[in-house]
mmCIF file of C-alpha atoms and ligand atoms in Angstrom:
data_model
loop_
_atom_site.group_PDB
_atom_site.id
_atom_site.type_symbol
_atom_site.label_atom_id
_atom_site.label_comp_id
_atom_site.label_asym_id
_atom_site.label_seq_id
_atom_site.Cartn_x
_atom_site.Cartn_y
_atom_site.Cartn_z
ATOM 1 C CA MET A 1 0.030 -0.007 0.010
ATOM 2 C CA ILE A 2 1.128 3.503 -0.682
ATOM 3 C CA ASP A 3 1.313 5.404 2.617
ATOM 4 C CA ASP A 4 -0.088 8.866 3.140
ATOM 5 C CA GLY A 5 3.287 10.240 4.041
ATOM 6 C CA PHE A 6 4.583 9.430 0.550
ATOM 7 C CA ILE A 7 1.528 10.942 -1.141
ATOM 8 C CA LYS A 8 1.985 14.121 0.900
ATOM 9 C CA SER A 9 5.721 14.571 0.093
ATOM 10 C CA LEU A 10 4.953 13.715 -3.606
ATOM 11 C CA LEU A 11 2.322 16.410 -3.790
ATOM 12 C CA GLU A 12 4.676 18.879 -2.136
ATOM 13 C CA LYS A 13 7.508 18.040 -4.478
ATOM 14 C CA LYS A 14 5.374 18.220 -7.593
ATOM 15 C CA GLY A 15 3.230 21.252 -7.289
ATOM 16 C CA SER A 16 1.493 20.663 -10.600
ATOM 17 C CA LEU A 17 -0.029 17.460 -9.446
ATOM 18 C CA SER A 18 -3.391 17.424 -7.503
ATOM 19 C CA ARG A 19 -5.318 14.601 -6.029
ATOM 20 C CA ARG A 20 -8.433 13.390 -7.845
ATOM 21 C CA GLU A 21 -11.296 11.468 -6.405
ATOM 22 C CA SER A 22 -11.167 7.778 -7.185
ATOM 23 C CA ILE A 23 -12.854 4.632 -5.968
ATOM 24 C CA ASP A 24 -9.798 2.486 -6.294
ATOM 25 C CA CYS A 25 -6.071 3.473 -6.453
ATOM 26 C CA LEU A 26 -4.402 6.875 -5.936
ATOM 27 C CA THR A 27 -5.289 9.180 -8.861
ATOM 28 C CA LEU A 28 -3.456 12.311 -9.729
ATOM 29 C CA ASP A 29 -4.399 15.074 -12.086
ATOM 30 C CA CYS A 30 -1.567 16.069 -14.184
ATOM 31 C CA PRO A 31 -1.338 18.963 -16.679
ATOM 32 C CA ALA A 32 -0.384 17.707 -20.115
ATOM 33 C CA ASP A 33 2.743 19.913 -20.357
ATOM 34 C CA GLN A 34 4.017 18.487 -17.012
ATOM 35 C CA LEU A 35 3.352 14.865 -18.015
ATOM 36 C CA LYS A 36 6.863 13.979 -19.311
ATOM 37 C CA ASP A 37 8.590 15.470 -16.268
ATOM 38 C CA VAL A 38 6.318 13.598 -13.923
ATOM 39 C CA VAL A 39 6.613 10.256 -15.659
ATOM 40 C CA LEU A 40 10.466 10.659 -15.693
ATOM 41 C CA SER A 41 10.587 11.381 -11.968
ATOM 42 C CA PHE A 42 8.085 8.635 -11.276
ATOM 43 C CA ARG A 43 10.516 6.292 -13.074
ATOM 44 C CA ASP A 44 13.868 7.592 -11.707
ATOM 45 C CA ASP A 45 13.020 9.050 -8.265
ATOM 46 C CA GLU A 46 9.841 7.807 -6.967
ATOM 47 C CA GLY A 47 9.944 3.955 -7.741
ATOM 48 C CA PHE A 48 6.935 3.928 -10.080
ATOM 49 C CA ASP A 49 8.825 2.440 -13.003
ATOM 50 C CA LEU A 50 6.338 0.005 -14.345
ATOM 51 C CA LEU A 51 3.857 1.429 -16.884
ATOM 52 C CA VAL A 52 1.023 -1.118 -16.724
ATOM 53 C CA ASP A 53 -1.578 0.551 -18.841
ATOM 54 C CA LEU A 54 -2.208 3.708 -20.888
ATOM 55 C CA THR A 55 -5.583 4.450 -22.383
ATOM 56 C CA ALA A 56 -8.053 7.279 -22.772
ATOM 57 C CA ILE A 57 -11.626 8.235 -21.667
ATOM 58 C CA ASP A 58 -14.157 9.899 -23.855
ATOM 59 C CA HIS A 59 -16.364 12.004 -21.605
ATOM 60 C CA GLY A 60 -18.996 12.538 -24.248
ATOM 61 C CA GLU A 61 -19.573 15.006 -27.098
ATOM 62 C CA ASP A 62 -21.145 17.642 -24.706
ATOM 63 C CA ALA A 63 -18.437 17.475 -22.066
ATOM 64 C CA GLU A 64 -16.406 20.621 -21.431
ATOM 65 C CA VAL A 65 -13.159 18.712 -21.744
ATOM 66 C CA ARG A 66 -13.937 15.617 -23.937
ATOM 67 C CA PHE A 67 -10.927 13.559 -23.841
ATOM 68 C CA SER A 68 -8.588 12.563 -21.052
ATOM 69 C CA VAL A 69 -5.593 10.145 -21.120
ATOM 70 C CA VAL A 70 -4.949 7.858 -18.219
ATOM 71 C CA LEU A 71 -1.701 6.223 -17.286
ATOM 72 C CA HIS A 72 -1.372 3.543 -14.677
ATOM 73 C CA PHE A 73 1.922 2.834 -12.934
ATOM 74 C CA TYR A 74 2.779 0.152 -10.546
ATOM 75 C CA SER A 75 5.616 0.379 -8.070
ATOM 76 C CA LEU A 76 7.489 -2.736 -6.871
ATOM 77 C CA VAL A 77 8.875 -0.621 -4.064
ATOM 78 C CA HIS A 78 5.598 0.823 -2.762
ATOM 79 C CA ARG A 79 3.535 -2.324 -3.917
ATOM 80 C CA GLY A 80 0.728 -0.149 -5.173
ATOM 81 C CA TYR A 81 -0.723 1.492 -8.147
ATOM 82 C CA VAL A 82 -1.020 5.117 -9.063
ATOM 83 C CA ARG A 83 -3.030 6.565 -11.858
ATOM 84 C CA LEU A 84 -2.159 9.764 -13.783
ATOM 85 C CA HIS A 85 -5.121 11.583 -15.351
ATOM 86 C CA VAL A 86 -4.381 14.077 -18.105
ATOM 87 C CA LEU A 87 -6.995 16.282 -19.677
ATOM 88 C CA CYS A 88 -6.619 17.051 -23.338
ATOM 89 C CA SER A 89 -7.308 20.626 -23.836
ATOM 90 C CA ASP A 90 -8.427 20.639 -27.542
ATOM 91 C CA ASN A 91 -11.685 18.689 -28.041
ATOM 92 C CA GLU A 92 -11.330 18.724 -31.869
ATOM 93 C CA ASN A 93 -7.715 17.739 -32.137
ATOM 94 C CA PRO A 94 -6.766 16.334 -28.765
ATOM 95 C CA SER A 95 -3.169 15.711 -28.215
ATOM 96 C CA VAL A 96 -0.887 14.739 -25.318
ATOM 97 C CA PRO A 97 2.963 14.473 -25.167
ATOM 98 C CA SER A 98 4.220 10.866 -25.876
ATOM 99 C CA VAL A 99 5.956 9.191 -23.015
ATOM 100 C CA SER A 100 7.269 6.323 -25.122
ATOM 101 C CA ASP A 101 10.837 7.639 -24.943
ATOM 102 C CA ILE A 102 10.748 7.380 -21.120
ATOM 103 C CA SER A 103 8.611 4.205 -20.979
ATOM 104 C CA PRO A 104 8.954 2.154 -24.049
ATOM 105 C CA ALA A 105 5.884 0.112 -22.906
ATOM 106 C CA ALA A 106 3.818 3.164 -23.865
ATOM 107 C CA ASN A 107 4.643 2.949 -27.480
ATOM 108 C CA TRP A 108 1.957 0.466 -28.618
ATOM 109 C CA HIS A 109 -0.497 1.592 -25.987
ATOM 110 C CA GLU A 110 -0.289 5.166 -27.430
ATOM 111 C CA ARG A 111 -0.810 3.771 -30.975
ATOM 112 C CA GLU A 112 -3.848 1.953 -29.739
ATOM 113 C CA THR A 113 -5.158 5.002 -28.024
ATOM 114 C CA TYR A 114 -4.710 6.941 -31.195
ATOM 115 C CA ASP A 115 -6.290 4.333 -33.193
ATOM 116 C CA MET A 116 -9.437 4.076 -31.019
ATOM 117 C CA PHE A 117 -9.780 7.628 -29.783
ATOM 118 C CA GLY A 118 -7.850 9.744 -32.355
ATOM 119 C CA ILE A 119 -5.611 11.268 -29.595
ATOM 120 C CA LYS A 120 -2.396 12.434 -31.088
ATOM 121 C CA PHE A 121 0.751 11.772 -29.048
ATOM 122 C CA THR A 122 3.234 14.387 -29.957
ATOM 123 C CA GLY A 123 6.786 13.080 -30.190
ATOM 124 C CA HIS A 124 5.697 9.527 -30.788
ATOM 125 C CA PRO A 125 8.322 7.808 -33.047
ATOM 126 C CA ASP A 126 5.721 6.000 -35.337
ATOM 127 C CA LEU A 127 2.145 7.042 -34.527
ATOM 128 C CA LYS A 128 -0.022 5.033 -36.777
ATOM 129 C CA ARG A 129 -2.928 2.724 -36.359
ATOM 130 C CA ILE A 130 -2.340 -0.571 -34.662
ATOM 131 C CA LEU A 131 -5.631 -2.435 -34.815
ATOM 132 C CA MET A 132 -7.674 -1.102 -37.522
ATOM 133 C CA TRP A 133 -6.084 -0.741 -40.960
ATOM 134 C CA ASP A 134 -4.224 2.450 -41.904
ATOM 135 C CA GLU A 135 -6.993 3.943 -44.290
ATOM 136 C CA TYR A 136 -9.833 3.467 -41.651
ATOM 137 C CA PRO A 137 -11.573 6.837 -41.375
ATOM 138 C CA TYR A 138 -13.114 6.585 -37.850
ATOM 139 C CA PHE A 139 -12.108 6.274 -34.312
ATOM 140 C CA PRO A 140 -14.229 3.398 -33.040
ATOM 141 C CA LEU A 141 -14.094 3.935 -29.293
ATOM 142 C CA ARG A 142 -15.431 7.540 -29.439
ATOM 143 C CA LYS A 143 -18.856 7.854 -28.042
ATOM 144 C CA GLU A 144 -20.625 8.854 -31.273
ATOM 145 C CA PHE A 145 -19.369 5.774 -33.137
ATOM 146 C CA PRO A 146 -21.957 3.005 -33.250
ATOM 147 C CA LEU A 147 -20.859 -0.434 -32.022
ATOM 148 C CA ALA A 148 -22.271 -2.039 -35.128
ATOM 149 C CA GLY A 149 -19.880 0.062 -37.295
ATOM 150 C CA ILE A 150 -20.339 2.267 -40.275
ATOM 151 C CA ASP A 151 -20.296 1.454 -44.088
ATOM 152 C CA THR A 152 -16.649 1.653 -45.185
ATOM 153 C CA PRO A 153 -14.881 0.312 -48.196
ATOM 154 C CA LEU A 154 -12.277 -2.317 -47.473
ATOM 155 C CA PRO A 155 -8.605 -1.287 -48.197
ATOM 156 C CA ALA A 156 -7.683 -3.796 -50.970
ATOM 157 C CA ALA A 157 -9.127 -2.763 -54.205
ATOM 158 C CA ASP A 158 -8.459 -5.997 -56.046
ATOM 159 C CA VAL A 159 -10.056 -8.092 -53.408
ATOM 160 C CA VAL A 160 -13.024 -5.841 -53.288
ATOM 161 C CA GLU A 161 -13.354 -6.008 -57.076
ATOM 162 C CA VAL A 162 -13.604 -9.866 -56.948
ATOM 163 C CA THR A 163 -15.589 -10.287 -53.834
ATOM 164 C CA LYS A 164 -17.703 -7.079 -53.720
ATOM 165 C CA ALA A 165 -17.262 -7.156 -49.978
ATOM 166 C CA SER A 166 -17.166 -4.061 -47.710
ATOM 167 C CA VAL A 167 -17.431 -3.123 -44.107
ATOM 168 C CA GLU A 168 -21.118 -3.205 -43.262
ATOM 169 C CA PRO A 169 -22.844 -2.431 -39.982
ATOM 170 C CA ALA A 170 -23.141 -5.651 -38.158
ATOM 171 C CA PRO A 171 -26.851 -6.828 -37.451
ATOM 172 C CA MET A 172 -27.627 -5.903 -33.859
ATOM 173 C CA MET A 173 -30.876 -7.738 -33.286
ATOM 174 C CA GLY A 174 -31.020 -9.113 -29.912
ATOM 175 C CA GLY A 175 -28.535 -6.485 -28.752
ATOM 176 C CA PRO A 176 -24.905 -7.131 -28.469
ATOM 177 C CA PHE A 177 -23.900 -10.583 -27.521
ATOM 178 C CA VAL A 178 -22.777 -10.473 -23.890
ATOM 179 C CA SER A 179 -22.216 -12.947 -21.152
ATOM 180 C CA SER A 180 -23.876 -12.222 -17.864
ATOM 181 C CA SER A 181 -21.312 -12.005 -15.103
ATOM 182 C CA ASP A 182 -23.249 -14.095 -12.603
ATOM 183 C CA GLY A 183 -24.567 -17.625 -12.491
ATOM 184 C CA VAL A 184 -22.828 -20.928 -13.460
ATOM 185 C CA MET A 185 -20.602 -20.892 -16.400
ATOM 186 C CA SER A 186 -23.126 -22.793 -18.609
ATOM 187 C CA ASP A 187 -25.706 -20.150 -18.050
ATOM 188 C CA SER A 188 -23.529 -17.247 -18.688
ATOM 189 C CA GLU A 189 -22.131 -18.129 -22.110
ATOM 190 C CA PRO A 190 -22.395 -15.227 -24.486
ATOM 191 C CA ARG A 191 -25.848 -14.831 -25.904
ATOM 192 C CA ALA A 192 -28.263 -12.098 -27.160
ATOM 193 C CA LEU A 193 -29.754 -10.487 -24.174
ATOM 194 C CA ASP A 194 -32.989 -9.355 -25.873
ATOM 195 C CA GLU A 195 -34.417 -12.019 -28.237
ATOM 196 C CA SER A 196 -37.710 -10.165 -28.733
ATOM 197 C CA TRP A 197 -36.686 -8.741 -31.994
ATOM 198 C CA THR A 198 -34.886 -10.006 -35.099
ATOM 199 C CA GLU A 199 -34.113 -8.846 -38.604
ATOM 200 C CA GLU A 200 -37.771 -9.661 -39.568
ATOM 201 C CA MET A 201 -39.443 -8.663 -36.275
ATOM 202 C CA GLU A 202 -39.437 -4.984 -35.341
ATOM 203 C CA LYS A 203 -37.914 -3.979 -32.025
ATOM 204 C CA PRO A 204 -40.757 -3.459 -29.568
ATOM 205 C CA SER A 205 -40.714 0.181 -28.442
ATOM 206 C CA MET B 1 -23.070 -51.076 -67.097
ATOM 207 C CA ILE B 2 -20.376 -48.893 -65.586
ATOM 208 C CA SER B 3 -20.785 -48.857 -61.877
ATOM 209 C CA ASP B 4 -20.698 -45.749 -59.732
ATOM 210 C CA GLU B 5 -18.982 -47.814 -57.116
ATOM 211 C CA VAL B 6 -15.464 -46.538 -56.299
ATOM 212 C CA GLY B 7 -13.855 -49.372 -54.207
ATOM 213 C CA TYR B 8 -12.467 -52.544 -55.853
ATOM 214 C CA ASN B 9 -15.336 -55.185 -55.610
ATOM 215 C CA GLY B 10 -13.609 -57.933 -57.487
ATOM 216 C CA LYS B 11 -16.272 -58.456 -60.113
ATOM 217 C CA VAL B 12 -13.684 -58.080 -62.847
ATOM 218 C CA GLU B 13 -10.961 -60.636 -63.336
ATOM 219 C CA GLY B 14 -7.354 -59.834 -62.609
ATOM 220 C CA ASP B 15 -6.070 -56.323 -61.627
ATOM 221 C CA VAL B 16 -8.594 -54.497 -63.839
ATOM 222 C CA ILE B 17 -11.178 -52.149 -62.421
ATOM 223 C CA VAL B 18 -13.727 -50.501 -64.634
ATOM 224 C CA THR B 19 -15.159 -47.097 -63.457
ATOM 225 C CA LYS B 20 -15.733 -43.597 -64.413
ATOM 226 C CA ALA B 21 -12.777 -41.145 -64.578
ATOM 227 C CA ASP B 22 -14.790 -38.924 -62.198
ATOM 228 C CA ALA B 23 -15.126 -41.562 -59.642
ATOM 229 C CA VAL B 24 -11.414 -42.334 -59.769
ATOM 230 C CA ILE B 25 -10.285 -38.700 -59.588
ATOM 231 C CA ASN B 26 -12.830 -37.836 -56.759
ATOM 232 C CA TRP B 27 -11.869 -40.912 -54.923
ATOM 233 C CA ILE B 28 -8.241 -39.931 -54.900
ATOM 234 C CA ARG B 29 -8.974 -36.379 -54.099
ATOM 235 C CA LYS B 30 -11.342 -36.995 -51.280
ATOM 236 C CA HIS B 31 -8.870 -39.200 -49.449
ATOM 237 C CA SER B 32 -5.935 -36.853 -49.717
ATOM 238 C CA VAL B 33 -7.273 -33.521 -48.686
ATOM 239 C CA TRP B 34 -4.411 -31.319 -47.615
ATOM 240 C CA PRO B 35 -5.765 -28.668 -45.239
ATOM 241 C CA MET B 36 -4.548 -25.186 -44.795
ATOM 242 C CA PRO B 37 -5.121 -24.399 -41.202
ATOM 243 C CA MET B 38 -6.371 -20.814 -41.199
ATOM 244 C CA GLY B 39 -6.343 -20.523 -37.394
ATOM 245 C CA LEU B 40 -7.589 -17.104 -36.507
ATOM 246 C CA ALA B 41 -8.941 -17.454 -32.910
ATOM 247 C CA CYS B 42 -9.989 -19.937 -30.306
ATOM 248 C CA CYS B 43 -11.544 -22.427 -32.757
ATOM 249 C CA ALA B 44 -7.970 -23.166 -33.973
ATOM 250 C CA ILE B 45 -7.270 -24.954 -30.565
ATOM 251 C CA GLU B 46 -10.039 -27.412 -31.517
ATOM 252 C CA LEU B 47 -8.617 -27.716 -34.910
ATOM 253 C CA MET B 48 -5.271 -28.765 -33.370
ATOM 254 C CA ALA B 49 -7.055 -31.160 -31.086
ATOM 255 C CA SER B 50 -8.522 -32.922 -34.048
ATOM 256 C CA ALA B 51 -5.019 -33.382 -35.529
ATOM 257 C CA ALA B 52 -3.791 -34.910 -32.329
ATOM 258 C CA SER B 53 -3.995 -38.606 -31.432
ATOM 259 C CA ARG B 54 -7.266 -38.775 -29.739
ATOM 260 C CA TYR B 55 -9.334 -37.686 -32.724
ATOM 261 C CA ASP B 56 -6.738 -38.311 -35.249
ATOM 262 C CA ILE B 57 -7.734 -36.498 -38.573
ATOM 263 C CA SER B 58 -5.194 -38.745 -40.354
ATOM 264 C CA ARG B 59 -7.840 -41.453 -40.448
ATOM 265 C CA PHE B 60 -9.351 -39.404 -43.214
ATOM 266 C CA GLY B 61 -6.081 -38.748 -45.011
ATOM 267 C CA MET B 62 -6.159 -35.164 -43.895
ATOM 268 C CA GLU B 63 -3.247 -34.958 -41.503
ATOM 269 C CA VAL B 64 -0.934 -33.200 -43.851
ATOM 270 C CA MET B 65 -1.619 -29.702 -42.603
ATOM 271 C CA ARG B 66 0.302 -27.356 -44.815
ATOM 272 C CA PHE B 67 1.038 -23.817 -43.834
ATOM 273 C CA SER B 68 1.633 -22.821 -47.424
ATOM 274 C CA PRO B 69 -1.398 -22.158 -49.429
ATOM 275 C CA ARG B 70 0.428 -23.489 -52.596
ATOM 276 C CA GLN B 71 0.637 -26.985 -51.114
ATOM 277 C CA SER B 72 -2.894 -27.182 -49.679
ATOM 278 C CA ASP B 73 -6.410 -27.549 -51.047
ATOM 279 C CA CYS B 74 -8.844 -27.176 -48.272
ATOM 280 C CA MET B 75 -8.803 -23.957 -46.247
ATOM 281 C CA ILE B 76 -10.271 -24.477 -42.731
ATOM 282 C CA VAL B 77 -11.121 -21.082 -41.475
ATOM 283 C CA ALA B 78 -11.070 -21.614 -37.686
ATOM 284 C CA GLY B 79 -11.782 -18.434 -35.908
ATOM 285 C CA THR B 80 -12.923 -14.786 -36.049
ATOM 286 C CA VAL B 81 -12.416 -13.102 -39.356
ATOM 287 C CA THR B 82 -11.771 -9.434 -38.755
ATOM 288 C CA TYR B 83 -12.155 -7.037 -41.545
ATOM 289 C CA LYS B 84 -8.398 -6.367 -41.362
ATOM 290 C CA MET B 85 -7.728 -10.088 -41.745
ATOM 291 C CA ALA B 86 -10.362 -10.637 -44.592
ATOM 292 C CA GLU B 87 -8.084 -9.342 -47.210
ATOM 293 C CA VAL B 88 -5.327 -11.772 -46.183
ATOM 294 C CA VAL B 89 -7.749 -14.697 -46.053
ATOM 295 C CA ARG B 90 -8.752 -13.980 -49.658
ATOM 296 C CA ARG B 91 -5.126 -13.568 -50.840
ATOM 297 C CA ILE B 92 -4.151 -16.879 -49.257
ATOM 298 C CA TYR B 93 -7.319 -18.500 -50.868
ATOM 299 C CA ASP B 94 -6.314 -17.087 -54.258
ATOM 300 C CA GLN B 95 -2.794 -18.672 -53.857
ATOM 301 C CA MET B 96 -4.142 -22.113 -53.338
ATOM 302 C CA GLY B 97 -4.143 -24.395 -56.426
ATOM 303 C CA ASP B 98 -7.461 -25.658 -57.872
ATOM 304 C CA PRO B 99 -9.432 -27.543 -57.034
ATOM 305 C CA LYS B 100 -9.922 -26.045 -53.511
ATOM 306 C CA TRP B 101 -12.525 -26.063 -50.848
ATOM 307 C CA VAL B 102 -13.280 -23.914 -47.801
ATOM 308 C CA VAL B 103 -14.690 -25.113 -44.393
ATOM 309 C CA ALA B 104 -16.055 -22.389 -42.125
ATOM 310 C CA MET B 105 -15.458 -23.731 -38.619
ATOM 311 C CA GLY B 106 -17.427 -22.246 -35.788
ATOM 312 C CA ALA B 107 -19.964 -19.484 -35.310
ATOM 313 C CA CYS B 108 -17.399 -16.722 -36.006
ATOM 314 C CA ALA B 109 -16.245 -18.019 -39.348
ATOM 315 C CA SER B 110 -19.799 -18.839 -40.409
ATOM 316 C CA THR B 111 -21.623 -15.704 -39.234
ATOM 317 C CA GLY B 112 -19.420 -13.470 -37.199
ATOM 318 C CA GLY B 113 -20.621 -15.343 -34.114
ATOM 319 C CA MET B 114 -21.047 -13.299 -30.992
ATOM 320 C CA TYR B 115 -18.968 -10.471 -32.391
ATOM 321 C CA ARG B 116 -21.547 -8.086 -33.596
ATOM 322 C CA SER B 117 -19.169 -5.224 -33.971
ATOM 323 C CA TYR B 118 -17.488 -2.881 -36.364
ATOM 324 C CA ALA B 119 -14.278 -4.929 -36.436
ATOM 325 C CA VAL B 120 -15.563 -8.339 -37.384
ATOM 326 C CA MET B 121 -16.714 -9.588 -40.786
ATOM 327 C CA GLN B 122 -20.052 -11.237 -40.436
ATOM 328 C CA GLY B 123 -19.183 -14.611 -42.016
ATOM 329 C CA VAL B 124 -16.197 -15.529 -44.115
ATOM 330 C CA ASP B 125 -18.445 -16.243 -47.025
ATOM 331 C CA ASN B 126 -18.482 -12.608 -47.695
ATOM 332 C CA ILE B 127 -14.989 -13.029 -49.080
ATOM 333 C CA VAL B 128 -14.512 -16.696 -50.116
ATOM 334 C CA PRO B 129 -16.908 -19.438 -51.185
ATOM 335 C CA VAL B 130 -17.650 -21.741 -48.304
ATOM 336 C CA ASP B 131 -18.355 -25.428 -48.924
ATOM 337 C CA VAL B 132 -19.239 -26.631 -45.416
ATOM 338 C CA TYR B 133 -20.232 -24.586 -42.343
ATOM 339 C CA ILE B 134 -19.730 -25.948 -38.831
ATOM 340 C CA SER B 135 -21.827 -24.700 -35.910
ATOM 341 C CA GLY B 136 -20.570 -24.402 -32.386
ATOM 342 C CA CYS B 137 -18.447 -21.970 -30.329
ATOM 343 C CA PRO B 138 -16.225 -23.729 -30.534
ATOM 344 C CA PRO B 139 -17.228 -26.798 -32.362
ATOM 345 C CA ARG B 140 -15.894 -30.020 -30.924
ATOM 346 C CA PRO B 141 -13.269 -31.957 -32.928
ATOM 347 C CA GLU B 142 -15.968 -34.527 -33.733
ATOM 348 C CA ALA B 143 -17.912 -31.846 -35.414
ATOM 349 C CA LEU B 144 -15.000 -30.899 -37.435
ATOM 350 C CA LEU B 145 -14.514 -34.448 -38.531
ATOM 351 C CA ASP B 146 -18.128 -34.787 -39.313
ATOM 352 C CA ALA B 147 -17.750 -31.610 -41.615
ATOM 353 C CA MET B 148 -14.636 -33.060 -43.249
ATOM 354 C CA MET B 149 -16.717 -36.296 -44.038
ATOM 355 C CA LYS B 150 -19.398 -34.126 -45.524
ATOM 356 C CA LEU B 151 -16.720 -32.384 -47.597
ATOM 357 C CA GLN B 152 -15.562 -35.788 -48.724
ATOM 358 C CA ASP B 153 -19.108 -36.615 -49.804
ATOM 359 C CA LYS B 154 -19.210 -33.285 -51.678
ATOM 360 C CA ILE B 155 -15.925 -33.913 -53.389
ATOM 361 C CA ALA B 156 -17.144 -37.445 -54.491
ATOM 362 C CA LYS B 157 -19.947 -35.820 -56.373
ATOM 363 C CA GLU B 158 -17.911 -33.192 -58.223
ATOM 364 C CA PRO B 159 -17.802 -33.391 -62.003
ATOM 365 C CA SER B 160 -14.059 -33.325 -61.981
ATOM 366 C CA VAL B 161 -13.407 -34.200 -65.573
ATOM 367 C CA GLY B 162 -15.904 -31.613 -66.724
ATOM 368 C CA ASN B 163 -14.321 -29.042 -64.561
ATOM 369 C CA LEU B 164 -10.933 -29.948 -66.082
ATOM 370 C CA ARG B 165 -12.245 -29.544 -69.420
ATOM 371 C CA LYS B 166 -13.734 -26.178 -68.641
ATOM 372 C CA ALA B 167 -10.588 -24.966 -67.059
ATOM 373 C CA LYS B 168 -8.715 -26.093 -70.230
ATOM 374 C CA ALA B 169 -10.991 -24.217 -72.435
ATOM 375 C CA VAL B 170 -10.765 -21.141 -70.391
ATOM 376 C CA SER B 171 -6.983 -21.164 -70.345
ATOM 377 C CA ALA B 172 -6.934 -21.850 -74.191
ATOM 378 C CA GLY B 173 -9.008 -18.670 -74.483
HETATM 379 S S1 LIG C 301 -16.784 -19.586 -32.727
HETATM 380 FE FE1 LIG C 301 -16.229 -19.302 -30.513
HETATM 381 S S2 LIG C 301 -14.531 -20.530 -30.262
HETATM 382 FE FE2 LIG C 301 -14.582 -20.186 -32.411
HETATM 383 S S3 LIG C 301 -13.338 -18.499 -32.871
HETATM 384 FE FE3 LIG C 301 -15.421 -17.754 -32.535
HETATM 385 S S4 LIG C 301 -15.497 -17.200 -30.337
HETATM 386 FE FE4 LIG C 301 -13.700 -18.517 -30.648
#
């Protein structure tokens, strides 16, 4: 566990950090321009040298600050996690400094975050899509993007010519296929939650 | 009368068997299917299990799994076909020599399965012609073997000589 004395001294040392309410681990708000400094001192001075996760949050189209990037660090010294929460100032072209030169583990995470949310990581050595193909025009984990997908051409023109295939919205009847988290395993296998409507039968309103 | 029977039934004296060319060709083909294991997700584990000793796909002459499309004639699509992978699946299919067959193994390869999402192609038949579909998530190895036997039945009924003639006519222009 991370003790309160350490948190206090950390906040005194790093004036730009402020504590943020969180239901689990210690969470600190960090201004984007201070991020690299903080990550460097986390690694070299504070013992938080293991970057476990880096992702982003979309707070919704109407939110004042739409995107924030979150970084999770683990410390083998303190045996605990700390989360850095960085707000992206620009809602249209969100960007955050890349930390992949300090923590190479961030490299692919940043690419994934860019792929899914469209957040630019300035200074990243090779910021391109990692899951979707390069020409894909959308950022699928943004709130306005439908889970079923959007009509899009496939990248390979010659394959498309032969097969006439394209990206089509997936049929969503029955809702997304999910597994309920409770009950015995045989009852919680993935299935349509709402089977009252199909492609032929209208969704009851 | 020329019999449709494929096996040697000893009605003719000596080492002579009289049959149709189709029957011979198909008999040879169906007992030496060389699968291309297109293992894309969890179903591939069951595919591997069916190659191991307990289920032993070699009983059907299909144990020669080739990881090169140029040496195989039956693509077993075992797993989730994402849109990004679809192009690759098609290219590999194109590189396989004729005649060739495709088995869609599992719910994902057949219909997209539980992945109703922007990333997953809703059935590999959008991109390659499928001969046999297998239900299940994942299908048990028995189901795969059953499908391969269905495929053998299908191969046995193919007009192979006619297809060869057609292909020859096409290549001759
Ligand atoms: S059908 Fe089921 S087991 Fe097979 S690839 Fe899809 S999710 Fe995995």
